[in-house]
Amino acid sequence: MTKFGEHWEKGFRDLVIDAGIKAIGDAGLQGNEISAGYVGNMASGSLIGQEHVAALIADHMGLNPIPVTRVEAACASGGVALRQGYMAVASGMHDFVVVGGVEKMNDLDTNEVSQILGGAGDQEWELFMGATFPGLYALMAKRHMHEYGTTEEMLAAVAVKNHEHGSRNPYAQFQNKITIDMVLKSKVVADPLKMFDCSPITDGAAAVVLAPVEIAKKYQEQPIEIVASAQASDTIALHSREKLSEIKATQIAAKRAYEMAKIGPKDVDVAEVHDCFTIAEIMAIEDLGLFRKGEGGKATLEGRTGLGGEVAINTSGGLKAAGHPVGATGVKQAVELTWQLRGKAEGRQVADAEIGLAQNVGGSGATSVVHIFKRV
Ligand SMILES: CC(C)(COP(=O)(O)OP(=O)(O)OC[C@H]1O[C@@H](n2cnc3c(N)ncnc32)[C@H](O)[C@@H]1OP(=O)(O)O)[C@@H](O)C(=O)NCCC(=O)NCCS
């Protein structure tokens, strides 16, 4: 992956090429051995005026004439691209597939970016009426607080932990530590969410190479196996949901993923979850069954989700501190878990990490994709 952050000196294509070349090199391959590519990208047309980015990437990475396909599923674009790549290999159609994710978001100002990201919800019924993504997640936070007694301190504890993890990750956008008090005193974005409850606006790219396990072993000393891939959908608009305090698509995708991997939530050593806002991490760890419903906030405040806790959540710094270049996030989760399972997450390594889980959400939960990774 590239470092996540503000890349004023690099263009969209530079970012994705940097990440892609690193991934192909790590896999021990030459570019001409790759037979297909998938790229997660949410909104390059609106953000940088460039459509047809799969062709752009194939061209500038020297991948022509192999098929390269863009995958769009809002902030889950990267995770869904990974799943498409996984299925292309699992089907026997391709042996070596490169999966990338990329977004360049800083060329526009915050208002314009908010408007574009808002298109991941229901344009007519939400965005047009003034509901931005911080607004939608604020509604979920309010409901979670009402139902389970979750507090603003518990939300803040997610940000404090993720900044602590980010301070150990040289690829993270924010590497500064923060305190609960700093979070609580930061400016209100959409009550009860404050500036430090939000993921930032980020440029960055990430990439991985997929291959059948037996073939991968011949090229890489430490290949990591994808033992489950599951995806589920729910209503695009929040007002149509049965409950606002959970993401049902995550619950369904997680159930399928655990069945496919033949493991349960207790077996997960390390997880990268979709903390676009602090409340999203609390809902994620509950919906994934890592903690009981309503207990995610308390568990976070008690330090049970940090390094050395029961299950380490977002060792990369998560979306909050590592940054959230929307189309790249799902692939970056796979990169972080690969480092963790290889024992190469220097400074933030989870001891003996054997099983990792990634959960990537599109919009306010209309798409959720869960992958489970295992040391081979
Ligand atoms: C929170 C948010 C509104 C702040 O935007 P902003 O008010 O325009 O902030 P600016 O870009 O002017 O940044 C001001 C400072 O705060 C920092 N900052 C910006 N966002 C930050 C965040 N989320 N967390 C911590 N610091 C942040 C900047 O680095 C900058 O620091 P500096 O002054 O030291 O350079 C914006 O980051 C945002 O909209 N986030 C949500 C993105 C989103 O919805 N993603 C999709 C989720 S589904």
Tab-separated table of C-alpha atoms and ligand atoms in Angstrom:
chain	number	residue	atom	x	y	z
A	1	MET	CA	0.000	0.000	0.000
A	2	THR	CA	0.960	3.615	-0.284
A	3	LYS	CA	1.046	5.761	2.797
A	4	PHE	CA	-2.476	7.064	3.353
A	5	GLY	CA	-2.887	10.834	3.678
A	6	GLU	CA	-2.714	13.932	1.504
A	7	HIS	CA	-0.730	13.241	-1.672
A	8	TRP	CA	-0.427	16.614	-3.392
A	9	GLU	CA	2.615	15.528	-5.373
A	10	LYS	CA	1.099	12.317	-6.744
A	11	GLY	CA	-1.773	11.623	-9.112
A	12	PHE	CA	-4.378	8.877	-9.022
A	13	ARG	CA	-2.392	6.637	-11.357
A	14	ASP	CA	0.855	7.094	-9.388
A	15	LEU	CA	-0.843	5.902	-6.208
A	16	VAL	CA	-2.344	2.766	-7.687
A	17	ILE	CA	0.833	1.905	-9.587
A	18	ASP	CA	2.938	2.279	-6.392
A	19	ALA	CA	0.691	-0.134	-4.515
A	20	GLY	CA	0.279	-2.554	-7.445
A	21	ILE	CA	4.000	-2.857	-8.115
A	22	LYS	CA	4.714	-3.463	-4.417
A	23	ALA	CA	2.062	-6.216	-4.283
A	24	ILE	CA	3.295	-7.986	-7.428
A	25	GLY	CA	6.885	-7.799	-6.119
A	26	ASP	CA	5.825	-9.163	-2.718
A	27	ALA	CA	4.127	-12.084	-4.472
A	28	GLY	CA	7.402	-12.953	-6.214
A	29	LEU	CA	5.851	-12.488	-9.661
A	30	GLN	CA	6.565	-10.578	-12.844
A	31	GLY	CA	3.775	-8.329	-14.124
A	32	ASN	CA	3.310	-10.487	-17.226
A	33	GLU	CA	2.302	-13.479	-15.060
A	34	ILE	CA	-0.843	-11.678	-13.841
A	35	SER	CA	-3.904	-12.749	-15.833
A	36	ALA	CA	-6.663	-10.469	-14.461
A	37	GLY	CA	-7.166	-7.414	-12.294
A	38	TYR	CA	-9.966	-5.897	-10.209
A	39	VAL	CA	-9.926	-2.403	-8.798
A	40	GLY	CA	-12.126	-0.984	-6.060
A	41	ASN	CA	-12.934	2.645	-6.709
A	42	MET	CA	-15.972	4.558	-5.557
A	43	ALA	CA	-16.074	7.964	-7.143
A	44	SER	CA	-13.141	8.918	-9.360
A	45	GLY	CA	-15.553	10.427	-11.917
A	46	SER	CA	-16.791	12.983	-9.405
A	47	LEU	CA	-13.609	13.366	-7.359
A	48	ILE	CA	-11.026	13.754	-10.144
A	49	GLY	CA	-13.080	13.749	-13.362
A	50	GLN	CA	-11.676	10.413	-14.499
A	51	GLU	CA	-13.906	7.487	-15.428
A	52	HIS	CA	-12.810	4.200	-17.028
A	53	VAL	CA	-10.134	3.843	-14.372
A	54	ALA	CA	-9.700	0.092	-14.873
A	55	ALA	CA	-8.462	0.784	-18.407
A	56	LEU	CA	-6.273	3.634	-17.163
A	57	ILE	CA	-4.684	1.341	-14.587
A	58	ALA	CA	-4.205	-1.571	-17.029
A	59	ASP	CA	-2.545	0.836	-19.431
A	60	HIS	CA	-0.245	2.578	-16.957
A	61	MET	CA	0.671	-0.553	-14.997
A	62	GLY	CA	1.656	-2.286	-18.224
A	63	LEU	CA	-1.028	-4.929	-17.771
A	64	ASN	CA	-2.578	-4.660	-21.260
A	65	PRO	CA	-4.157	-6.749	-22.730
A	66	ILE	CA	-5.414	-8.691	-19.674
A	67	PRO	CA	-8.944	-7.917	-18.402
A	68	VAL	CA	-9.068	-5.317	-15.616
A	69	THR	CA	-12.435	-4.485	-14.087
A	70	ARG	CA	-13.558	-1.633	-11.853
A	71	VAL	CA	-15.782	-2.547	-8.901
A	72	GLU	CA	-17.991	0.060	-7.219
A	73	ALA	CA	-19.803	-0.550	-3.945
A	74	ALA	CA	-19.327	2.838	-2.253
A	75	CYS	CA	-16.931	2.527	0.714
A	76	ALA	CA	-17.041	-1.283	0.331
A	77	SER	CA	-15.612	-1.080	-3.217
A	78	GLY	CA	-12.245	-2.479	-2.075
A	79	GLY	CA	-13.722	-5.403	-0.127
A	80	VAL	CA	-16.082	-6.279	-2.966
A	81	ALA	CA	-13.203	-6.075	-5.482
A	82	LEU	CA	-11.269	-8.503	-3.271
A	83	ARG	CA	-14.259	-10.843	-3.317
A	84	GLN	CA	-14.483	-10.637	-7.128
A	85	GLY	CA	-10.775	-11.461	-7.375
A	86	TYR	CA	-11.205	-14.328	-4.910
A	87	MET	CA	-14.049	-15.785	-6.983
A	88	ALA	CA	-12.071	-15.432	-10.212
A	89	VAL	CA	-9.284	-17.559	-8.695
A	90	ALA	CA	-11.604	-19.980	-6.868
A	91	SER	CA	-13.546	-20.638	-10.076
A	92	GLY	CA	-10.353	-21.732	-11.811
A	93	MET	CA	-10.705	-18.963	-14.399
A	94	HIS	CA	-7.450	-17.224	-13.389
A	95	ASP	CA	-4.337	-18.247	-11.437
A	96	PHE	CA	-2.808	-14.853	-10.640
A	97	VAL	CA	-5.120	-11.927	-10.014
A	98	VAL	CA	-4.126	-8.506	-8.747
A	99	VAL	CA	-6.737	-6.660	-6.682
A	100	GLY	CA	-6.271	-2.980	-6.033
A	101	GLY	CA	-8.237	-0.213	-4.362
A	102	VAL	CA	-7.663	3.495	-4.881
A	103	GLU	CA	-9.198	6.881	-4.208
A	104	LYS	CA	-7.911	10.445	-4.540
A	105	MET	CA	-10.166	12.641	-2.417
A	106	ASN	CA	-8.223	15.734	-1.386
A	107	ASP	CA	-8.451	17.620	-4.678
A	108	LEU	CA	-11.892	18.913	-3.647
A	109	ASP	CA	-12.971	20.701	-0.461
A	110	THR	CA	-14.841	19.007	2.377
A	111	ASN	CA	-18.297	20.221	1.302
A	112	GLU	CA	-17.872	18.859	-2.210
A	113	VAL	CA	-16.491	15.552	-0.930
A	114	SER	CA	-19.400	15.218	1.545
A	115	GLN	CA	-21.851	15.735	-1.280
A	116	ILE	CA	-20.160	13.051	-3.402
A	117	LEU	CA	-19.932	10.564	-0.514
A	118	GLY	CA	-23.597	11.257	0.241
A	119	GLY	CA	-24.404	9.619	-3.083
A	120	ALA	CA	-23.662	6.281	-1.377
A	121	GLY	CA	-26.961	6.691	0.467
A	122	ASP	CA	-30.397	7.314	-1.015
A	123	GLN	CA	-29.889	10.475	-3.068
A	124	GLU	CA	-33.584	11.451	-3.251
A	125	TRP	CA	-34.632	10.659	0.297
A	126	GLU	CA	-31.451	11.296	2.280
A	127	LEU	CA	-28.806	13.457	0.588
A	128	PHE	CA	-31.293	15.755	-1.163
A	129	MET	CA	-32.989	16.313	2.208
A	130	GLY	CA	-29.661	17.320	3.780
A	131	ALA	CA	-28.506	14.065	5.379
A	132	THR	CA	-24.753	13.649	4.912
A	133	PHE	CA	-22.896	10.527	6.067
A	134	PRO	CA	-21.886	11.998	9.428
A	135	GLY	CA	-25.607	12.821	9.831
A	136	LEU	CA	-26.757	9.270	9.041
A	137	TYR	CA	-24.232	7.666	11.400
A	138	ALA	CA	-25.168	10.243	14.066
A	139	LEU	CA	-28.748	8.923	13.896
A	140	MET	CA	-27.438	5.384	14.417
A	141	ALA	CA	-25.291	6.576	17.317
A	142	LYS	CA	-28.267	8.279	18.986
A	143	ARG	CA	-30.345	5.130	18.666
A	144	HIS	CA	-27.538	2.913	20.013
A	145	MET	CA	-27.145	5.260	22.980
A	146	HIS	CA	-30.906	5.171	23.581
A	147	GLU	CA	-31.166	1.379	23.395
A	148	TYR	CA	-27.978	0.310	25.146
A	149	GLY	CA	-26.753	3.228	27.224
A	150	THR	CA	-23.707	3.758	24.997
A	151	THR	CA	-22.042	7.047	25.955
A	152	GLU	CA	-20.017	9.723	24.158
A	153	GLU	CA	-16.983	8.579	26.206
A	154	MET	CA	-17.391	5.069	24.782
A	155	LEU	CA	-17.497	6.476	21.244
A	156	ALA	CA	-14.418	8.569	22.035
A	157	ALA	CA	-12.587	5.470	23.329
A	158	VAL	CA	-12.752	3.996	19.801
A	159	ALA	CA	-10.968	7.052	18.368
A	160	VAL	CA	-8.367	7.120	21.173
A	161	LYS	CA	-7.524	3.436	20.629
A	162	ASN	CA	-7.363	3.771	16.851
A	163	HIS	CA	-5.090	6.818	17.034
A	164	GLU	CA	-2.873	4.849	19.471
A	165	HIS	CA	-2.688	2.046	16.885
A	166	GLY	CA	-2.164	4.564	14.073
A	167	SER	CA	0.796	6.015	15.980
A	168	ARG	CA	2.465	2.615	15.471
A	169	ASN	CA	1.696	2.416	11.735
A	170	PRO	CA	4.007	4.331	9.375
A	171	TYR	CA	1.361	4.054	6.620
A	172	ALA	CA	-1.329	5.814	8.700
A	173	GLN	CA	-2.608	9.294	7.859
A	174	PHE	CA	-2.694	10.300	11.540
A	175	GLN	CA	0.122	9.086	13.769
A	176	ASN	CA	-0.672	11.347	16.709
A	177	LYS	CA	-2.165	10.081	19.971
A	178	ILE	CA	-5.318	11.716	21.310
A	179	THR	CA	-7.236	11.628	24.602
A	180	ILE	CA	-10.918	11.154	25.430
A	181	ASP	CA	-11.032	14.781	26.512
A	182	MET	CA	-9.670	15.928	23.125
A	183	VAL	CA	-12.351	13.914	21.327
A	184	LEU	CA	-15.146	15.252	23.527
A	185	LYS	CA	-13.948	18.851	23.061
A	186	SER	CA	-13.473	18.610	19.285
A	187	LYS	CA	-15.989	20.459	17.100
A	188	VAL	CA	-19.405	18.880	16.621
A	189	VAL	CA	-19.904	17.545	13.080
A	190	ALA	CA	-23.325	15.892	13.554
A	191	ASP	CA	-24.415	15.468	17.157
A	192	PRO	CA	-23.235	13.299	18.940
A	193	LEU	CA	-20.358	12.789	16.458
A	194	LYS	CA	-17.472	15.192	16.701
A	195	MET	CA	-14.455	15.771	14.471
A	196	PHE	CA	-12.450	13.004	16.183
A	197	ASP	CA	-15.362	10.563	15.835
A	198	CYS	CA	-15.025	10.827	12.031
A	199	SER	CA	-12.681	9.172	9.575
A	200	PRO	CA	-10.840	11.775	7.491
A	201	ILE	CA	-10.701	12.543	3.782
A	202	THR	CA	-7.779	10.593	2.320
A	203	ASP	CA	-5.721	9.823	-0.778
A	204	GLY	CA	-4.233	6.351	-1.058
A	205	ALA	CA	-4.088	2.953	-2.673
A	206	ALA	CA	-3.583	-0.660	-1.650
A	207	ALA	CA	-3.155	-3.903	-3.577
A	208	VAL	CA	-2.851	-7.652	-3.065
A	209	VAL	CA	-2.151	-10.590	-5.367
A	210	LEU	CA	-4.353	-13.685	-5.220
A	211	ALA	CA	-3.519	-17.197	-6.390
A	212	PRO	CA	-4.562	-20.788	-5.551
A	213	VAL	CA	-2.886	-21.726	-2.235
A	214	GLU	CA	-0.757	-24.564	-3.633
A	215	ILE	CA	0.590	-22.316	-6.391
A	216	ALA	CA	1.073	-19.376	-4.016
A	217	LYS	CA	3.292	-21.526	-1.780
A	218	LYS	CA	5.790	-21.907	-4.627
A	219	TYR	CA	6.193	-18.134	-4.960
A	220	GLN	CA	5.792	-16.727	-1.436
A	221	GLU	CA	7.257	-18.114	1.791
A	222	GLN	CA	4.317	-16.818	3.803
A	223	PRO	CA	1.141	-16.827	1.713
A	224	ILE	CA	-2.069	-16.090	3.591
A	225	GLU	CA	-5.217	-18.065	2.823
A	226	ILE	CA	-8.643	-16.487	2.358
A	227	VAL	CA	-10.807	-19.081	4.128
A	228	ALA	CA	-14.111	-17.210	3.753
A	229	SER	CA	-15.655	-14.504	1.625
A	230	ALA	CA	-19.256	-13.383	2.157
A	231	GLN	CA	-21.295	-10.372	1.162
A	232	ALA	CA	-24.828	-9.211	1.979
A	233	SER	CA	-27.106	-6.322	1.020
A	234	ASP	CA	-29.728	-4.293	2.892
A	235	THR	CA	-31.950	-1.285	2.175
A	236	ILE	CA	-30.083	1.716	0.801
A	237	ALA	CA	-32.005	4.201	2.954
A	238	LEU	CA	-31.643	4.165	6.705
A	239	HIS	CA	-35.342	4.923	7.250
A	240	SER	CA	-36.312	1.565	5.704
A	241	ARG	CA	-34.278	-0.496	8.185
A	242	GLU	CA	-35.792	-2.677	10.880
A	243	LYS	CA	-33.282	-1.319	13.410
A	244	LEU	CA	-30.953	1.665	13.381
A	245	SER	CA	-28.576	0.349	16.027
A	246	GLU	CA	-27.154	-2.514	13.999
A	247	ILE	CA	-26.031	-3.351	10.473
A	248	LYS	CA	-27.975	-6.416	9.420
A	249	ALA	CA	-25.911	-6.951	6.256
A	250	THR	CA	-22.840	-7.388	8.472
A	251	GLN	CA	-24.631	-9.905	10.678
A	252	ILE	CA	-25.677	-11.960	7.630
A	253	ALA	CA	-22.294	-11.764	5.897
A	254	ALA	CA	-20.506	-12.659	9.156
A	255	LYS	CA	-22.701	-15.708	9.742
A	256	ARG	CA	-21.992	-16.972	6.231
A	257	ALA	CA	-18.281	-16.259	6.591
A	258	TYR	CA	-17.957	-18.096	9.922
A	259	GLU	CA	-19.792	-21.104	8.413
A	260	MET	CA	-17.544	-21.096	5.363
A	261	ALA	CA	-14.377	-20.851	7.478
A	262	LYS	CA	-15.752	-23.372	10.001
A	263	ILE	CA	-14.814	-21.108	12.886
A	264	GLY	CA	-16.661	-18.888	15.357
A	265	PRO	CA	-16.096	-15.309	16.498
A	266	LYS	CA	-14.026	-16.514	19.476
A	267	ASP	CA	-11.386	-17.860	17.073
A	268	VAL	CA	-10.638	-14.409	15.593
A	269	ASP	CA	-7.297	-13.000	16.824
A	270	VAL	CA	-7.268	-9.704	14.953
A	271	ALA	CA	-9.902	-7.784	12.975
A	272	GLU	CA	-9.962	-4.780	10.694
A	273	VAL	CA	-13.487	-3.343	10.838
A	274	HIS	CA	-15.198	-0.434	9.136
A	275	ASP	CA	-14.932	2.445	11.633
A	276	CYS	CA	-15.912	5.266	9.262
A	277	PHE	CA	-17.355	6.794	12.435
A	278	THR	CA	-16.683	5.600	15.994
A	279	ILE	CA	-20.238	4.256	16.337
A	280	ALA	CA	-19.624	2.101	13.249
A	281	GLU	CA	-16.810	0.218	15.022
A	282	ILE	CA	-19.022	-0.404	18.057
A	283	MET	CA	-21.836	-1.758	15.856
A	284	ALA	CA	-19.329	-3.810	13.815
A	285	ILE	CA	-17.776	-5.652	16.742
A	286	GLU	CA	-21.282	-6.468	18.000
A	287	ASP	CA	-22.703	-7.468	14.595
A	288	LEU	CA	-19.663	-9.691	13.976
A	289	GLY	CA	-20.416	-11.468	17.274
A	290	LEU	CA	-17.058	-10.461	18.778
A	291	PHE	CA	-18.978	-8.811	21.645
A	292	ARG	CA	-22.599	-9.110	22.784
A	293	LYS	CA	-25.097	-6.577	21.383
A	294	GLY	CA	-24.924	-3.391	23.406
A	295	GLU	CA	-21.556	-4.220	24.980
A	296	GLY	CA	-19.231	-2.949	22.243
A	297	GLY	CA	-18.872	0.540	23.706
A	298	LYS	CA	-18.199	-0.701	27.230
A	299	ALA	CA	-15.684	-3.289	25.966
A	300	THR	CA	-13.830	-0.575	24.062
A	301	LEU	CA	-13.721	1.779	27.053
A	302	GLU	CA	-12.364	-1.112	29.161
A	303	GLY	CA	-9.495	-1.668	26.688
A	304	ARG	CA	-10.693	-5.099	25.581
A	305	THR	CA	-10.365	-4.221	21.865
A	306	GLY	CA	-6.846	-2.801	21.931
A	307	LEU	CA	-3.472	-4.479	21.454
A	308	GLY	CA	-3.180	-7.070	24.232
A	309	GLY	CA	-6.979	-7.118	24.677
A	310	GLU	CA	-9.381	-10.013	24.003
A	311	VAL	CA	-9.382	-9.336	20.268
A	312	ALA	CA	-7.311	-6.596	18.652
A	313	ILE	CA	-9.528	-4.346	16.547
A	314	ASN	CA	-8.106	-2.081	13.852
A	315	THR	CA	-4.389	-2.477	14.531
A	316	SER	CA	-3.730	-0.359	11.418
A	317	GLY	CA	-5.436	2.592	13.098
A	318	GLY	CA	-8.653	1.762	11.261
A	319	LEU	CA	-10.383	4.208	8.970
A	320	LYS	CA	-10.252	6.756	11.788
A	321	ALA	CA	-6.477	7.103	12.069
A	322	ALA	CA	-5.004	5.181	9.137
A	323	GLY	CA	-7.403	7.099	6.856
A	324	HIS	CA	-10.258	6.236	4.519
A	325	PRO	CA	-9.588	6.592	0.784
A	326	VAL	CA	-12.989	5.029	0.225
A	327	GLY	CA	-12.272	2.633	-2.676
A	328	ALA	CA	-8.960	1.502	-1.145
A	329	THR	CA	-10.078	0.757	2.410
A	330	GLY	CA	-11.272	-2.844	1.901
A	331	VAL	CA	-7.991	-3.813	0.207
A	332	LYS	CA	-5.926	-2.024	2.869
A	333	GLN	CA	-7.683	-4.161	5.496
A	334	ALA	CA	-6.397	-7.262	3.655
A	335	VAL	CA	-2.878	-5.792	3.548
A	336	GLU	CA	-2.853	-5.091	7.307
A	337	LEU	CA	-4.153	-8.580	8.109
A	338	THR	CA	-1.547	-10.135	5.816
A	339	TRP	CA	1.182	-8.314	7.762
A	340	GLN	CA	-0.391	-9.385	11.069
A	341	LEU	CA	-0.685	-13.057	10.097
A	342	ARG	CA	2.865	-13.077	8.749
A	343	GLY	CA	4.135	-11.605	12.040
A	344	LYS	CA	5.352	-8.527	10.161
A	345	ALA	CA	3.215	-5.786	11.756
A	346	GLU	CA	6.165	-4.194	13.473
A	347	GLY	CA	5.297	-2.154	16.553
A	348	ARG	CA	1.670	-3.277	16.580
A	349	GLN	CA	1.978	-7.053	16.161
A	350	VAL	CA	-0.701	-9.236	17.775
A	351	ALA	CA	1.175	-12.177	19.350
A	352	ASP	CA	0.653	-15.471	17.467
A	353	ALA	CA	-2.086	-14.035	15.246
A	354	GLU	CA	-3.462	-16.964	13.262
A	355	ILE	CA	-6.924	-15.853	12.136
A	356	GLY	CA	-7.857	-12.371	10.906
A	357	LEU	CA	-11.227	-10.942	9.889
A	358	ALA	CA	-12.004	-7.942	7.674
A	359	GLN	CA	-15.389	-6.210	7.539
A	360	ASN	CA	-15.969	-3.485	4.948
A	361	VAL	CA	-19.224	-1.520	4.710
A	362	GLY	CA	-20.743	0.428	1.822
A	363	GLY	CA	-22.916	3.455	2.606
A	364	SER	CA	-24.799	3.283	5.880
A	365	GLY	CA	-24.853	-0.531	5.691
A	366	ALA	CA	-26.539	-1.329	2.366
A	367	THR	CA	-23.491	-3.451	1.485
A	368	SER	CA	-21.316	-5.404	3.877
A	369	VAL	CA	-18.513	-7.762	2.950
A	370	VAL	CA	-16.611	-10.017	5.350
A	371	HIS	CA	-13.412	-11.948	4.660
A	372	ILE	CA	-11.594	-14.342	6.957
A	373	PHE	CA	-7.857	-14.902	6.522
A	374	LYS	CA	-5.682	-17.659	7.961
A	375	ARG	CA	-1.989	-18.351	8.273
A	376	VAL	CA	-1.112	-21.235	5.922
B	1	LIG	C1	-14.549	15.498	9.934
B	1	LIG	C2	-14.484	16.379	8.688
B	1	LIG	C3	-15.849	17.058	8.492
B	1	LIG	C4	-13.392	17.439	8.929
B	1	LIG	O1	-13.269	18.212	7.766
B	1	LIG	P1	-12.834	19.764	7.847
B	1	LIG	O2	-13.620	20.422	8.919
B	1	LIG	O3	-12.909	20.315	6.468
B	1	LIG	O4	-11.353	19.649	8.339
B	1	LIG	P2	-10.067	20.182	7.560
B	1	LIG	O5	-9.843	19.323	6.345
B	1	LIG	O6	-10.181	21.654	7.380
B	1	LIG	O7	-8.915	19.853	8.578
B	1	LIG	C5	-8.621	20.653	9.728
B	1	LIG	C6	-7.584	19.932	10.556
B	1	LIG	O8	-8.166	18.771	11.182
B	1	LIG	C7	-7.526	17.591	10.747
B	1	LIG	N1	-8.591	16.609	10.498
B	1	LIG	C8	-9.489	16.627	9.487
B	1	LIG	N2	-10.327	15.593	9.619
B	1	LIG	C9	-9.944	14.909	10.708
B	1	LIG	C10	-10.419	13.758	11.343
B	1	LIG	N3	-11.479	13.076	10.845
B	1	LIG	N4	-9.794	13.318	12.450
B	1	LIG	C11	-8.721	13.997	12.944
B	1	LIG	N5	-8.236	15.119	12.398
B	1	LIG	C12	-8.843	15.573	11.297
B	1	LIG	C13	-6.787	17.971	9.475
B	1	LIG	O9	-5.651	17.134	9.305
B	1	LIG	C14	-6.405	19.398	9.746
B	1	LIG	O10	-5.270	19.393	10.604
B	1	LIG	P3	-4.142	20.536	10.447
B	1	LIG	O11	-4.849	21.824	10.721
B	1	LIG	O12	-3.141	20.146	11.487
B	1	LIG	O13	-3.656	20.418	9.042
B	1	LIG	C15	-14.102	15.550	7.422
B	1	LIG	O14	-12.890	14.882	7.666
B	1	LIG	C16	-15.168	14.556	7.045
B	1	LIG	O15	-16.143	14.894	6.377
B	1	LIG	N6	-15.026	13.270	7.436
B	1	LIG	C17	-15.985	12.235	7.120
B	1	LIG	C18	-15.661	11.592	5.810
B	1	LIG	C19	-16.719	10.615	5.424
B	1	LIG	O16	-17.903	10.859	5.541
B	1	LIG	N7	-16.299	9.430	4.907
B	1	LIG	C20	-17.199	8.413	4.473
B	1	LIG	C21	-17.718	7.669	5.607
B	1	LIG	S1	-19.060	6.597	5.202
